[in-house]
Every structure is written in structure tokens, then in C-alpha cells.
Coordinates of C-alpha atoms and ligand atoms in Angstrom, one line a residue:
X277 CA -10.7 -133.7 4.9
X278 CA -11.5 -130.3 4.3
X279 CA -14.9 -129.0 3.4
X280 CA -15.4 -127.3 -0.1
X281 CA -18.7 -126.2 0.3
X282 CA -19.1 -123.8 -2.1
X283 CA -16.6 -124.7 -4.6
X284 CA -17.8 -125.5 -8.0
X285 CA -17.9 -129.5 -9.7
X286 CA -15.6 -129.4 -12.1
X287 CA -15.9 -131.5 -16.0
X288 CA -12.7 -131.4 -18.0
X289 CA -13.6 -132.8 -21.3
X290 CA -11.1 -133.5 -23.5
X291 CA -11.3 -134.2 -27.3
X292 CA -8.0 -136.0 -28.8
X293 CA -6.7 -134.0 -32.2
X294 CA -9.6 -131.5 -32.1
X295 CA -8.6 -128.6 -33.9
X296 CA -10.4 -125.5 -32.8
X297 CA -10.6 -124.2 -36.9
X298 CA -13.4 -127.3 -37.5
X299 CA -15.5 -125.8 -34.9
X300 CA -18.5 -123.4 -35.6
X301 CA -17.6 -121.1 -32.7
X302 CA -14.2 -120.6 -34.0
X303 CA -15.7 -119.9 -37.6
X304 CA -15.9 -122.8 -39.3
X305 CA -18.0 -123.2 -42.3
X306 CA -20.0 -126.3 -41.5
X307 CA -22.2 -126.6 -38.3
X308 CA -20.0 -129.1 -36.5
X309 CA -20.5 -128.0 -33.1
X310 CA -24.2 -126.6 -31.9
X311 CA -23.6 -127.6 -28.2
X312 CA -19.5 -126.4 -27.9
X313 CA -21.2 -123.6 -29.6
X314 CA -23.6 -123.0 -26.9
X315 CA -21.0 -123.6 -24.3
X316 CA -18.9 -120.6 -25.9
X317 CA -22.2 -118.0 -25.8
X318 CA -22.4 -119.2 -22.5
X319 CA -18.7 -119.0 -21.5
X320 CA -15.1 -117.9 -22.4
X321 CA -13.4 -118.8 -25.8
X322 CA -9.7 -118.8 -25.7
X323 CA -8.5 -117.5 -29.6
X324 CA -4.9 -118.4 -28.8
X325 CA -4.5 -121.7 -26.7
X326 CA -1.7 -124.4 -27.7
X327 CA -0.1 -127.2 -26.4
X328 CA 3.2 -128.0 -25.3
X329 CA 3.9 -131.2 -27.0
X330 CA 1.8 -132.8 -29.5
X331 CA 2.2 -136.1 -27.4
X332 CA -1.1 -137.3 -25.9
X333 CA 0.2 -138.8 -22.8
X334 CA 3.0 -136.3 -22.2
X335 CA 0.1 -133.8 -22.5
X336 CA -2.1 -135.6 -20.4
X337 CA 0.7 -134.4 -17.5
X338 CA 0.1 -130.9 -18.4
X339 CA -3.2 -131.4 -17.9
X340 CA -3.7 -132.7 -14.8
X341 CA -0.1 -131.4 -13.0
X342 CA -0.1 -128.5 -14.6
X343 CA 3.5 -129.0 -15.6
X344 CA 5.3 -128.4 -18.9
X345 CA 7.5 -131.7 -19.1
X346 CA 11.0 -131.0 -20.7
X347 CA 12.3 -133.6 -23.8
X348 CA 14.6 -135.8 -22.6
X349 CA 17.2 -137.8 -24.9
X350 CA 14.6 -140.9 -25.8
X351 CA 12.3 -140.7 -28.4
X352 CA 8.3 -141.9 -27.1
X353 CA 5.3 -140.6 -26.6
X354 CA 4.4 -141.6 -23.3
X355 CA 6.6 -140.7 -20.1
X356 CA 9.5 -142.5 -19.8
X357 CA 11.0 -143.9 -15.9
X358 CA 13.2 -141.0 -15.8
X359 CA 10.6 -138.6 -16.7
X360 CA 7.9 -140.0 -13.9
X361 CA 11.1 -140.4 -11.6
X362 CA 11.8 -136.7 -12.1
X363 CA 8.0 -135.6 -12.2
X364 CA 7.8 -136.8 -8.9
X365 CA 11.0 -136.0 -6.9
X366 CA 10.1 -132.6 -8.4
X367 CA 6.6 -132.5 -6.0
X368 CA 4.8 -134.1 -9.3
X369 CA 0.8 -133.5 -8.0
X370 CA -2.2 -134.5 -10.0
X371 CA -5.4 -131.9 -10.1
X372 CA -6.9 -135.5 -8.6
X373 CA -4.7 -135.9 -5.3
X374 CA -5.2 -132.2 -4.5
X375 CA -9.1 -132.3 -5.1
X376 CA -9.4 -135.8 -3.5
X377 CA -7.5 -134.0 -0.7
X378 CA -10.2 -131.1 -0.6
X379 CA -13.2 -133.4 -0.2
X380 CA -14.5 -134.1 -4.0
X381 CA -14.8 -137.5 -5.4
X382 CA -12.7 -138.0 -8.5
X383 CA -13.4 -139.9 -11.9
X384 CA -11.4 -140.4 -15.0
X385 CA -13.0 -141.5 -18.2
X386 CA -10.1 -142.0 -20.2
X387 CA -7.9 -144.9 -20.2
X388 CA -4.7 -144.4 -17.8
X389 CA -1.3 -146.0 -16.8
X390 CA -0.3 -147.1 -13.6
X391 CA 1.7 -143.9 -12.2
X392 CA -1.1 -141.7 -13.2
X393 CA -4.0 -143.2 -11.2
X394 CA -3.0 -141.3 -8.0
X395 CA -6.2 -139.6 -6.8
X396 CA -8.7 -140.7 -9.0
X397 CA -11.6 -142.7 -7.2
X398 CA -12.8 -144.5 -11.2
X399 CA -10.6 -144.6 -13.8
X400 CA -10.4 -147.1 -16.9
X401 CA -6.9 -149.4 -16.9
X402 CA -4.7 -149.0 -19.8
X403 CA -3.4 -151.6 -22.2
X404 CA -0.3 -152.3 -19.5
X405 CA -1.9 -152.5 -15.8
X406 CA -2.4 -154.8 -13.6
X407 CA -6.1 -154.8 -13.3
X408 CA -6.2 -156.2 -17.7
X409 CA -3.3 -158.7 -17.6
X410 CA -5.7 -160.2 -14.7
X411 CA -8.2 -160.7 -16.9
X412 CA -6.3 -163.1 -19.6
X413 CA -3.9 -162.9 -22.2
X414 CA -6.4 -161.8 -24.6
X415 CA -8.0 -159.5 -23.1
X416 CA -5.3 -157.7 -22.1
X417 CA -4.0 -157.7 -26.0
X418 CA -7.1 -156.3 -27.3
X419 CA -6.7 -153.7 -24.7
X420 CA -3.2 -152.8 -25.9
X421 CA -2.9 -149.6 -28.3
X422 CA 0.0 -150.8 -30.2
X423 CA -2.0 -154.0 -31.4
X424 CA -5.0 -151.6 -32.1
X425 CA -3.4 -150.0 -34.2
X426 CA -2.0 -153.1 -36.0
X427 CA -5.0 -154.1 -36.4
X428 CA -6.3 -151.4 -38.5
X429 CA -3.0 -151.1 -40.3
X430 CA -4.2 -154.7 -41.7
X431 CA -7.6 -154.5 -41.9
X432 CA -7.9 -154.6 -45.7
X433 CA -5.9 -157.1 -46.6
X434 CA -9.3 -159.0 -45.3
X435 CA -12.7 -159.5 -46.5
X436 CA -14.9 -156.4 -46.1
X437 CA -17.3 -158.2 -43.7
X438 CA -13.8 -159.1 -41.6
X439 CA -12.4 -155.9 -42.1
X440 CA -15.4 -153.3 -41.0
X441 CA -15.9 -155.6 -38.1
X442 CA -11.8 -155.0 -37.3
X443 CA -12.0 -151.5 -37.8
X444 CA -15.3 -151.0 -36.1
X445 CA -13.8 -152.9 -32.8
X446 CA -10.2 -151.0 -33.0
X447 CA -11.7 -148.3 -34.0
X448 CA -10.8 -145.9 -30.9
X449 CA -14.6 -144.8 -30.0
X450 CA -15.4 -144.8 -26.9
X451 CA -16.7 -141.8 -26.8
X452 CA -20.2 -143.3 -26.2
X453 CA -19.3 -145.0 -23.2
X454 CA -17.6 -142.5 -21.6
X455 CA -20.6 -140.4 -22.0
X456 CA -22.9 -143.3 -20.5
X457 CA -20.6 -143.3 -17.1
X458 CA -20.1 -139.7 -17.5
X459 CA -24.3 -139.0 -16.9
X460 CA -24.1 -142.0 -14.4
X461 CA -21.9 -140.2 -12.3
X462 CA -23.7 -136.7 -12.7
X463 CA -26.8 -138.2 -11.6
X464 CA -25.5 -140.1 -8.8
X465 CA -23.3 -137.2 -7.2
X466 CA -27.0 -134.8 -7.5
X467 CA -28.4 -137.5 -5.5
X468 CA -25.5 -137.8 -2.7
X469 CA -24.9 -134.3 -3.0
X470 CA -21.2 -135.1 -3.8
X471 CA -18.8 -132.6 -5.2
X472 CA -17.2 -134.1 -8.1
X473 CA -14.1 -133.9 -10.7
X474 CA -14.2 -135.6 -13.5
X475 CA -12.4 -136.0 -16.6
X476 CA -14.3 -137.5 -19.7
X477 CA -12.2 -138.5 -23.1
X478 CA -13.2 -138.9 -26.4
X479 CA -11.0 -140.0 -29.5
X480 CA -13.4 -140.2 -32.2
X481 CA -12.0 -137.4 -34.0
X482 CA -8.5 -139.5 -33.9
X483 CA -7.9 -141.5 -36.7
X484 CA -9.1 -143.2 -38.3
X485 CA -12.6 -140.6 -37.5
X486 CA -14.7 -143.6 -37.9
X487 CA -17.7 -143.8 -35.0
X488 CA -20.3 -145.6 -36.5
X489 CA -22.9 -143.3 -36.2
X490 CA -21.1 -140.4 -37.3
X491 CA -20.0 -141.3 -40.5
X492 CA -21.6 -139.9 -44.0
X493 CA -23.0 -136.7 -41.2
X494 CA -21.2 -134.4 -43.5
X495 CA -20.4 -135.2 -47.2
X496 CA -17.0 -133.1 -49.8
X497 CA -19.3 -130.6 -51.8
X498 CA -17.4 -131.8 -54.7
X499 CA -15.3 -134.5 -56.7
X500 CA -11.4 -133.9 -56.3
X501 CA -8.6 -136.0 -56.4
X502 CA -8.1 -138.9 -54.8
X503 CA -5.8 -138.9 -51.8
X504 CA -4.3 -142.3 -53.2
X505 CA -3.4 -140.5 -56.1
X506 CA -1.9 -137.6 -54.7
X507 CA 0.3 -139.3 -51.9
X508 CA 1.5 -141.5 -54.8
X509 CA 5.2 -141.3 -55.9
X510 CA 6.0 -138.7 -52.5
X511 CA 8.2 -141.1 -50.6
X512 CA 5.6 -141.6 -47.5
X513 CA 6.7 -144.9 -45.8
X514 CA 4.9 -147.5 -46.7
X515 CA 3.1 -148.9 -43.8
X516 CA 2.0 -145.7 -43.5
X517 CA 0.1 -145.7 -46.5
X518 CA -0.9 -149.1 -45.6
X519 CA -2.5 -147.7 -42.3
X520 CA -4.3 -145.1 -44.3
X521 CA -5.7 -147.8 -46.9
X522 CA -6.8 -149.8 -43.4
X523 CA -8.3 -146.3 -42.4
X524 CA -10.0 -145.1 -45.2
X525 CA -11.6 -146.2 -48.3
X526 CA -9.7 -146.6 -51.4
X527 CA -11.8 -143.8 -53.3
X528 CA -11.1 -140.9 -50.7
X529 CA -10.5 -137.9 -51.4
X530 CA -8.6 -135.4 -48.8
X531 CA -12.4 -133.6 -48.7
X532 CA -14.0 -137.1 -48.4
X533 CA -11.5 -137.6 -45.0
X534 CA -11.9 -134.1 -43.6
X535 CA -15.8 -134.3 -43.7
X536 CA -15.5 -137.8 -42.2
X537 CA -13.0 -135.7 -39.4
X538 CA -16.1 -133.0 -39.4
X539 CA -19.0 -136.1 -38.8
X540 CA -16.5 -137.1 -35.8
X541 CA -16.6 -133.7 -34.1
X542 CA -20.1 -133.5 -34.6
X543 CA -20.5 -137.0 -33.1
X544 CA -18.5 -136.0 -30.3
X545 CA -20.5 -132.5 -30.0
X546 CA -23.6 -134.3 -29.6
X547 CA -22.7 -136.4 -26.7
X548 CA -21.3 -133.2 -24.9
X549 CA -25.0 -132.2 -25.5
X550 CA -25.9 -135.0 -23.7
X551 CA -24.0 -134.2 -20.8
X552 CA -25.2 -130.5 -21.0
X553 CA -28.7 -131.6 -20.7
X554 CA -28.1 -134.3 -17.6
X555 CA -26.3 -131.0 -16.1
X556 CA -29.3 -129.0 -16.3
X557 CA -31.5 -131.9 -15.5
X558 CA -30.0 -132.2 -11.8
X559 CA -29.5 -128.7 -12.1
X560 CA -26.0 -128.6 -11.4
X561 CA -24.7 -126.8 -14.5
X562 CA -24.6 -123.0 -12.5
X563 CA -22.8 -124.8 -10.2
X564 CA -20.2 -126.5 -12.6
X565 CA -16.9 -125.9 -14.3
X566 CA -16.8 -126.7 -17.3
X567 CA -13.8 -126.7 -19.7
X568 CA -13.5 -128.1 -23.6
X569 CA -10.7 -128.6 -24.9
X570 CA -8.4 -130.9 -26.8
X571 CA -5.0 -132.5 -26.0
X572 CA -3.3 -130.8 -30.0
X573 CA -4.6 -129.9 -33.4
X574 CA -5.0 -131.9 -35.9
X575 CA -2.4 -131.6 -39.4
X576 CA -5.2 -132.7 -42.4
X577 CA -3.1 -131.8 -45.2
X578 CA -1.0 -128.7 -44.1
X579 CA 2.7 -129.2 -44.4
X580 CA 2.6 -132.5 -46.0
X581 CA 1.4 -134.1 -42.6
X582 CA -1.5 -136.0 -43.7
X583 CA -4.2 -137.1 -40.9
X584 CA -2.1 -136.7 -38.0
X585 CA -0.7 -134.5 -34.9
X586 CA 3.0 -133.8 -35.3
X587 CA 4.7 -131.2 -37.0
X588 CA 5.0 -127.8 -34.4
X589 CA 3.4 -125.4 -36.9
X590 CA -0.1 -124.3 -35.7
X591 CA -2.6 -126.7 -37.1
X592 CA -1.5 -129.1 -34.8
X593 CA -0.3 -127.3 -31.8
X594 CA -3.1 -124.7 -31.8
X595 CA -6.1 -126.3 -29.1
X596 CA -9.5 -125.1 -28.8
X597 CA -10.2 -124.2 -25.0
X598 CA -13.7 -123.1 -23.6
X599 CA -14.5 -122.8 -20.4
X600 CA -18.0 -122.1 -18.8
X601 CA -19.6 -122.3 -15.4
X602 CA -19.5 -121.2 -12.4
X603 CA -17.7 -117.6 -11.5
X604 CA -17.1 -117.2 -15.5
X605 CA -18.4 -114.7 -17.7
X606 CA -20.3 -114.8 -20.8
X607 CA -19.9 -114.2 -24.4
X608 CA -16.3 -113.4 -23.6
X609 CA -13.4 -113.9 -26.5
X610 CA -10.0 -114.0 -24.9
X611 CA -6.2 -113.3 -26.9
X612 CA -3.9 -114.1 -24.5
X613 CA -1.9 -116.8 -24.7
X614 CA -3.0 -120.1 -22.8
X615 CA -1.3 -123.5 -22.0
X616 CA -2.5 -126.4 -20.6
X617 CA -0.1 -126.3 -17.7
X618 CA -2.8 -123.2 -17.0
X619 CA -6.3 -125.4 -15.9
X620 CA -4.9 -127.0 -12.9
X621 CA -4.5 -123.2 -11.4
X622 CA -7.1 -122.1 -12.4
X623 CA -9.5 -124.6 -10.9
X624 CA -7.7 -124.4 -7.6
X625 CA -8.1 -120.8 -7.0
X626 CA -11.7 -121.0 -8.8
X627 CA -12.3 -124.2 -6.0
X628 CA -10.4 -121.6 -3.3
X629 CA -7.8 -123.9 -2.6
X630 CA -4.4 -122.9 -1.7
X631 CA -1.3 -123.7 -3.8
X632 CA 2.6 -123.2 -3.6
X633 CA 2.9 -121.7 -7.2
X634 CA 6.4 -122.9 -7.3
X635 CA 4.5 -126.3 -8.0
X636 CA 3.0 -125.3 -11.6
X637 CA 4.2 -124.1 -14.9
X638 CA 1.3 -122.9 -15.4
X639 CA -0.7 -119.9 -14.0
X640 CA -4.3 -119.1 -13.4
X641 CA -5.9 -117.5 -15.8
X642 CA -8.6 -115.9 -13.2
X643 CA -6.0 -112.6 -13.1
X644 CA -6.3 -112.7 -17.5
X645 CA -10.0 -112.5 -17.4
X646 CA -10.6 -109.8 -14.7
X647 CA -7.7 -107.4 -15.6
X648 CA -7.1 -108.5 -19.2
X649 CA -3.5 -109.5 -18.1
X650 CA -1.5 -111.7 -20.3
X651 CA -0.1 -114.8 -18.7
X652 CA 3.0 -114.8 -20.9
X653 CA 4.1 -113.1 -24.1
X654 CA 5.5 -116.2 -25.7
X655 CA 4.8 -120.2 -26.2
X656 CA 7.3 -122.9 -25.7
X657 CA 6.7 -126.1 -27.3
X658 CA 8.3 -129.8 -28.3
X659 CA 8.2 -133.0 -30.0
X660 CA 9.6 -135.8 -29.2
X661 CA 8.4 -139.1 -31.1
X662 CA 8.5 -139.0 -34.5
X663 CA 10.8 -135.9 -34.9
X664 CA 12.6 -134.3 -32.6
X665 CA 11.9 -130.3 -32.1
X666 CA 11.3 -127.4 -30.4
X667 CA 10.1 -124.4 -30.8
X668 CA 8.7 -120.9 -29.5
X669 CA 6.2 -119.0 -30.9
X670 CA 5.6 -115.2 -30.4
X671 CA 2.7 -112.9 -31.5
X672 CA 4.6 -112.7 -34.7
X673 CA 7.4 -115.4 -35.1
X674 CA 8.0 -118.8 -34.5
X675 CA 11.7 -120.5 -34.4
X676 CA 11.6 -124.2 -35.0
X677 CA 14.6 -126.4 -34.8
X678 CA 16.2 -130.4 -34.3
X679 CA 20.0 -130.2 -32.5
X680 CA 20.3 -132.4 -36.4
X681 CA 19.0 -133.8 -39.7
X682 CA 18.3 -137.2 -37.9
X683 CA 16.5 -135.5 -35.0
X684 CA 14.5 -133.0 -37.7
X685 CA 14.0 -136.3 -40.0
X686 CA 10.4 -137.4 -39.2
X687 CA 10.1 -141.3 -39.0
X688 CA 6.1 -141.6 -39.7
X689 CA 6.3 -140.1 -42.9
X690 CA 9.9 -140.4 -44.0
X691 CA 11.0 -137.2 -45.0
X692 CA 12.1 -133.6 -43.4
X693 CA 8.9 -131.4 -43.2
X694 CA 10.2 -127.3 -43.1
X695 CA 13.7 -127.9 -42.4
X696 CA 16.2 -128.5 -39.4
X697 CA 16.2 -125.0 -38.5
X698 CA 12.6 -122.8 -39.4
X699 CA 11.6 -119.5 -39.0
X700 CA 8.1 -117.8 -40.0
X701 CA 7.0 -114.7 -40.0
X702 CA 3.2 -115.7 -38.6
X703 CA 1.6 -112.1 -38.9
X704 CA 2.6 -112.1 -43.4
X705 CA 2.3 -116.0 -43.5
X706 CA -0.1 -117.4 -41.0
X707 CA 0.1 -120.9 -42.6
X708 CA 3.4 -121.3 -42.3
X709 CA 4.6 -122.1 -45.7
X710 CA 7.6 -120.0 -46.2
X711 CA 11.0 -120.7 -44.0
X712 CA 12.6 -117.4 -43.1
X713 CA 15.6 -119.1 -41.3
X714 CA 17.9 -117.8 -44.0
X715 CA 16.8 -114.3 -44.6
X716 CA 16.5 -113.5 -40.8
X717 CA 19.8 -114.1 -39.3
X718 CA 18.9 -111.6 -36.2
X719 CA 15.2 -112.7 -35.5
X720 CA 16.3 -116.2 -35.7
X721 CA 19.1 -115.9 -33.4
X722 CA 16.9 -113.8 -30.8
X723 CA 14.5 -116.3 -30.5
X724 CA 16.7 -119.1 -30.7
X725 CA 18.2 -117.7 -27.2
X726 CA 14.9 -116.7 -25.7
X727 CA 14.4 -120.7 -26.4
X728 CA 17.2 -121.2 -24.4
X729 CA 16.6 -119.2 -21.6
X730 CA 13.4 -121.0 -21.4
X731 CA 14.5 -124.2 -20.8
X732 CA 17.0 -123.0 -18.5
X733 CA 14.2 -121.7 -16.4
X734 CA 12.2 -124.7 -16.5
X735 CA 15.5 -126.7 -15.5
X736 CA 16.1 -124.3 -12.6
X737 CA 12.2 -124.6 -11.3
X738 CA 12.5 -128.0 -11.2
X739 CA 15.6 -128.0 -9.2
X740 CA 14.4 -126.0 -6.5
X741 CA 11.3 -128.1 -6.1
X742 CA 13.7 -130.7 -5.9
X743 CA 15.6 -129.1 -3.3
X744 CA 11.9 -128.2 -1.4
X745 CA 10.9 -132.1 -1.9
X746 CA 14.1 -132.9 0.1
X747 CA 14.1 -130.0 2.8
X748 CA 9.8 -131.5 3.6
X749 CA 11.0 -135.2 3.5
X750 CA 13.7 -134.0 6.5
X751 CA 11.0 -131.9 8.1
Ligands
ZN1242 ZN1 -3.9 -137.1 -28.7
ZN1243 ZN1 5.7 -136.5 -40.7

């Protein structure tokens, strides 16, 4: 084991379908955010971070392997066997293993699957492992997502007693508990005097946004229509708008469920102050990295995508990322571009640990805040679950497009949103509304190829990690 005496803790918290435009420090009219806020002043704000894929557990990899994982044929939204299979004859690493490896103790507050438990000393099973099937049939189905969510989808076809107490149970928060074990192990690694890593997870501001406490925190200024109403006669499938009446109550309006999204952030903010203040109580905040961010955006209304994270345009790809602590500066607003695949870099050479960077998609942004570098000039991203599409995005453009209608058709909400082939012109029309694929035969055919190229590259990195995996296993 090798000594990491003066490397910093590091706290990755993330927020699921946190969009950075609901948050004070990003210039949000409500105060949703007083203690991200603070972490800002006290940090780096990144104006321009996005995901790769709007898939939580596909990002998760990003996150913690700093690896861009490519779209296979199958449509899912967490890793298939091939994809782990490749992941890992490709040198697949978690920030965990290599951290573990470097003398910190590791925790994950977030619930996890089997393959991705390598390195972490705590983590919380998913639905699937081992460790909840042992505890009974039941258990193990209350544990499950997909019967979480089914749950909620029929919540109000029962008394309202019945249904709260369904919703209130399936609700996703755990947000509280994770902060409980998070302060747990903060206290208990000042006492050891152990260097940590850990990753904490909150979903509240998921849907269906419905934390207890939260709730009724922020209330629509004004009457408008209700979302009921306005969804009615638009072709949305109809469990979805089953799920939504499980979600929310029949008199919502869109402004009564985005200030129910806004009581959820603030929720969320205020258990992030809790940690803040266990930091400074074992003083160990100078001495910690801290990083906010969330896994994609959130789509409340835009583009038809009601409530939700899919869609490639920026309300859901576009993340908010902070990052204070240790060796950072303050008060510092950065443009660049910034991917997730970019943490696991930059903790490493923050932790002055040595890496092949052959091993990440990403790179550290250290060389961004010091020389005002840009890491790169464009962003790639995909979906893969309930459409299928890519896209890049430039300062200026973005190209979006499905290989056909059936790929571009999106299955949650049963209908095409933008087209199979899209083009916008970000810089005149920032929200995305009109599609230029038509009128820009030369833009759209540029960026179609840098696309392409793109890929290419990320096919050809991953073959000559293959190759390296090989040549070491020989060695
Ligand atoms: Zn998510
Ligand atoms: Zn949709």
C-alpha cells in the first residue's frame, strides 16, 4: 500500500436529474441552493459541463472510470454483458480500485450492481445482488427499481391513505440516509485519521420530487393550466400519464410540479449543508475535495419531454459541476467544456497519483484551471433507452440524429421529438426549438463527419487498451 499523506479526502456528491438552471449560483430566480451556493463562492463553477448519455447507470461508469461508454445495438439503460465484458478487457478501472490501491478507505452511498462494487469498502446492494435475494423474496422485490416504479405508476387507483403511504415508501428518497452514513463516516475517518473517498447519492429531485419534508418549500406564484389538461389529446402513452397521475396530484399545474422539483433541490441543498458543517466540525473541509454535480439535466417541459431526462438538447444533458477544496481556487467561473469522463483525472493528479492516460476519456481539468486551457472544443453525446441518438455539440451547433424513424421514435412518450436528423444553431436559438437540418446542408454534413471521426477514435482507444490488457496479461 502506498502512503498518500498529503493527498486530499475526496466527496463526490451526486444529485440525479439536477439541472444546473434551478440553482441560485447558476442564476436561478428562487433561492434553491444557499449551501451549493456557498460551495461555488468557495470553489470553481463549471458554466458548460454535460453528460455523455442521459442514462444513470451508463453515466455512473463515466463517473467513476472516467470512460465515455459507446452505444451498442441494445436498447437499456444500465450496462449490458457485452458492454462490462468490453469495459473490462479494455483495462476498465474504477476511481475506487485505484484509490483503495493508494491507501484511502472507500464508501459508496448509492445503490450499486454487482460488477461495479470493485474497490469500494461500503456500498448499498442493488435490487439484483446477492447480498438482498439473501434476505427473502420480499425484500429483495421492494428493493427492485422496476417494481418501484410500478408501484407509483398505481398508486392512485388506491385509497389516498394507501396511496401516500405507496408513494411515500417508493418514493426514491434516500437522500436522508445517505446523509446520516455520510456524517458517520466523516466523523469516524477524523477520529482514525483515515483518508477517505466517498461517493454520496441523492434522487429526490427524480421523479416523482416527493421527499416528505420538502414538499410545499416553494409554491407556482400563480394559477395556470393544469398539466392534465394540457397533455390531454397529445398522443403521450398512456401509462405514462398513468405514472404521472401516480406522481402528482390531479390539480397540477406544470408551475405546481417545477416548484415541487425546486422544494427537492432545496431538500437536497440542505442535507449537503449538513455535511458542510460535519466537515468543518472535524475540520477536514481545507483538506477535502469536494465536487457537486449531477448525473444529467432534467427536461420539465422543454421539447415536449415532460418530467424527465432524455431528449439530447441541453436541458437534460447540460450538468451542474462545482468543485471546491483542497488546491482549488475561489470565486472562479470556468467556460470550457467538461465531461464527466474528466473527475477521475483530475482527482488522481490532485491525490498525486500516477496514471497511463491511455486509460481515460477523460482529462484533468488541473491544466484548464491554471492555463485557461480547453480540454476539448466539442461534446459527444448518446442515448440509448428510450430513443436512440447521438449527437455533438459545438460552441455554436449541435447535430442530432437516429440511423432511423424507429431508432429516433421515443418509446416513453410515443412520438418523434425534433426529428430523425436535427441541427440548431445554439448561439440564435439557445433553446433549441428550431431544426436547421434542412437549411444547412454544409454545417450538418461537417458535423455529422466530425461525429464520426469521434467514434472512430473512441473505437480505436479502446482497441489499443485491448491490445495493452493482452501484452500485461503475457508479461
Ligand atoms: Zn439519473
Ligand atoms: Zn420522449
Amino acid at each position: 500500500m502506498k502512503k498518500t499523506k498529503d493527498s486530499p479526502n475526496v466527496i463526490f456528491i451526486l444529485i440525479d436529474a439536477l439541472r444546473p438552471k434551478n440553482l441560485g449560483c447558476y442564476g436561478y430566480k428562487r433561492e434553491t441552493s444557499p449551501n451549493i451556493d456557498f460551495l461555488a463562492k468557495n470553489g470553481v463553477l463549471f458554466e458548460n459541463a454535460f453528460s455523455t448519455n442521459n442514462a444513470t447507470e451508463k453515466v455512473f461508469v463515466s463517473i467513476t472510470a472516467g470512460r465515455h461508454i459507446l452505444l451498442k445495438d441494445s436498447r437499456d439503460f444500465i450496462l449490458n454483458k457485452e458492454e462490462i465484458k468490453s469495459f473490462l478487457e479494455a483495462r476498465g478501472k474504477f476511481l475506487g480500485e485505484i484509490l483503495k490501491d493508494n491507501g484511502y478507505k472507500t464508501y459508496c452511498l448509492k445503490e450499486i450492481y454487482g460488477w461495479q462494487k470493485k474497490g469500494f469498502d461500503f456500498f448499498y446492494s442493488a435490487g439484483e445482488s446477492a447480498e438482498s435475494k439473501g434476505r427473502g423474496f420480499w425484500n429483495s422485490l421492494q428493493k427492485n427499481q422496476k417494481f418501484r416504479d410500478f408501484s407509483r405508476t398505481i398508486a392512485h387507483h388506491f385509497p389516498k391513505k394507501i396511496s401516500d403511504e405507496i408513494k411515500a415508501r417508493y418514493g426514491r428518497t434516500n437522500g436522508k440516509e445517505a446523509t446520516e452514513d455520510a456524517i458517520k463516516i466523516i466523523k469516524n475517518s477524523a477520529e482514525k485519521k483515515e483518508k477517505f473517498f466517498m461517493l454520496v447519492y441523492y434522487n429526490d429531485t427524480h421523479i416523482p420530487y416527493n421527499p416528505k419534508e420538502a414538499t410545499g418549500k416553494f409554491r407556482a406564484e400563480e394559477k395556470s393550466k393544469n398539466f392534465f389538461e394540457e397533455i390531454k389529446d397529445r398522443g403521450y402513452n398512456p401509462m405514462l400519464v398513468d405514472f404521472w397521475k401516480g406522481a402528482f396530484s390531479r390539480d397540477s399545474s406544470i408551475a405546481d410540479i417545477i416548484a415541487r422539483y425546486d422544494s427537492a433541490i432545496l431538500y437536497d441543498d440542505c442535507l449537503i449543508g449538513k455535511i458542510i458543517d460535519e466537515l468543518k466540525k472535524t475540520n477536514l473541509l481545507k483538506n477535502t475535495l469536494l465536487f457537486i454535480f449531477s448525473d444529467h439535466g432534467e427536461s420539465l417541459y422543454e421539447h415536449g419531454i415532460y418530467f424527465d431526462h432524455h431528449g439530447l438538447y441541453d436541458s437534460c444533458m447540460r450538468i451542474p459541476l462545482i468543485i471546491s477544496g483542497k488546491g482549488f481556487p475561489k470565486k472562479k467561473k470556468i467556460k470550457s467544456f467538461v465531461q464527466h469522463e474528466d473527475f477521475v483525472p483530475t482527482v488522481l493528479d490532485m491525490a498525486g497519483i500516477p496514471y497511463d492516460s491511455l486509460d481515460f476519456d477523460g482529462k484533468s481539468l488541473l491544466p484548464v484551471l491554471r492555463k485557461k486551457q480547453k480540454t476539448r472544443d466539442s461534446i459527444f453525446m448518446e442515448e440509448g433507452d428510450k430513443s436512440k441518438k447521438r449527437a455533438i455539440r459545438t460552441e455554436k451547433y449541435k447535430y442530432i440524429d437516429a440511423s432511423s424513424e424507429e431508432d429516433a421514435f421515443c418509446k416513453y412518450c410515443n412520438k418523434i421529438h425534433g426529428g430523425v436528423i436535427e441541427l440548431y444553431d445554439l448561439k440564435k436559438d439557445p433553446l433549441e426549438k428550431e431544426n436547421l437540418a434542412e437549411k444547412k446542408r454544409t454545417i450538418l454534413a461537417s458535423l455529422k463527419k466530425r461525429m464520426e471521426e469521434r467514434i472512430k477514435l473512441y473505437k480505436k482507444i479502446n482497441e489499443q487498451r485491448r491490445i495493452k490488457n493482452k501484452i500485461s496479461g503475457i508479461v
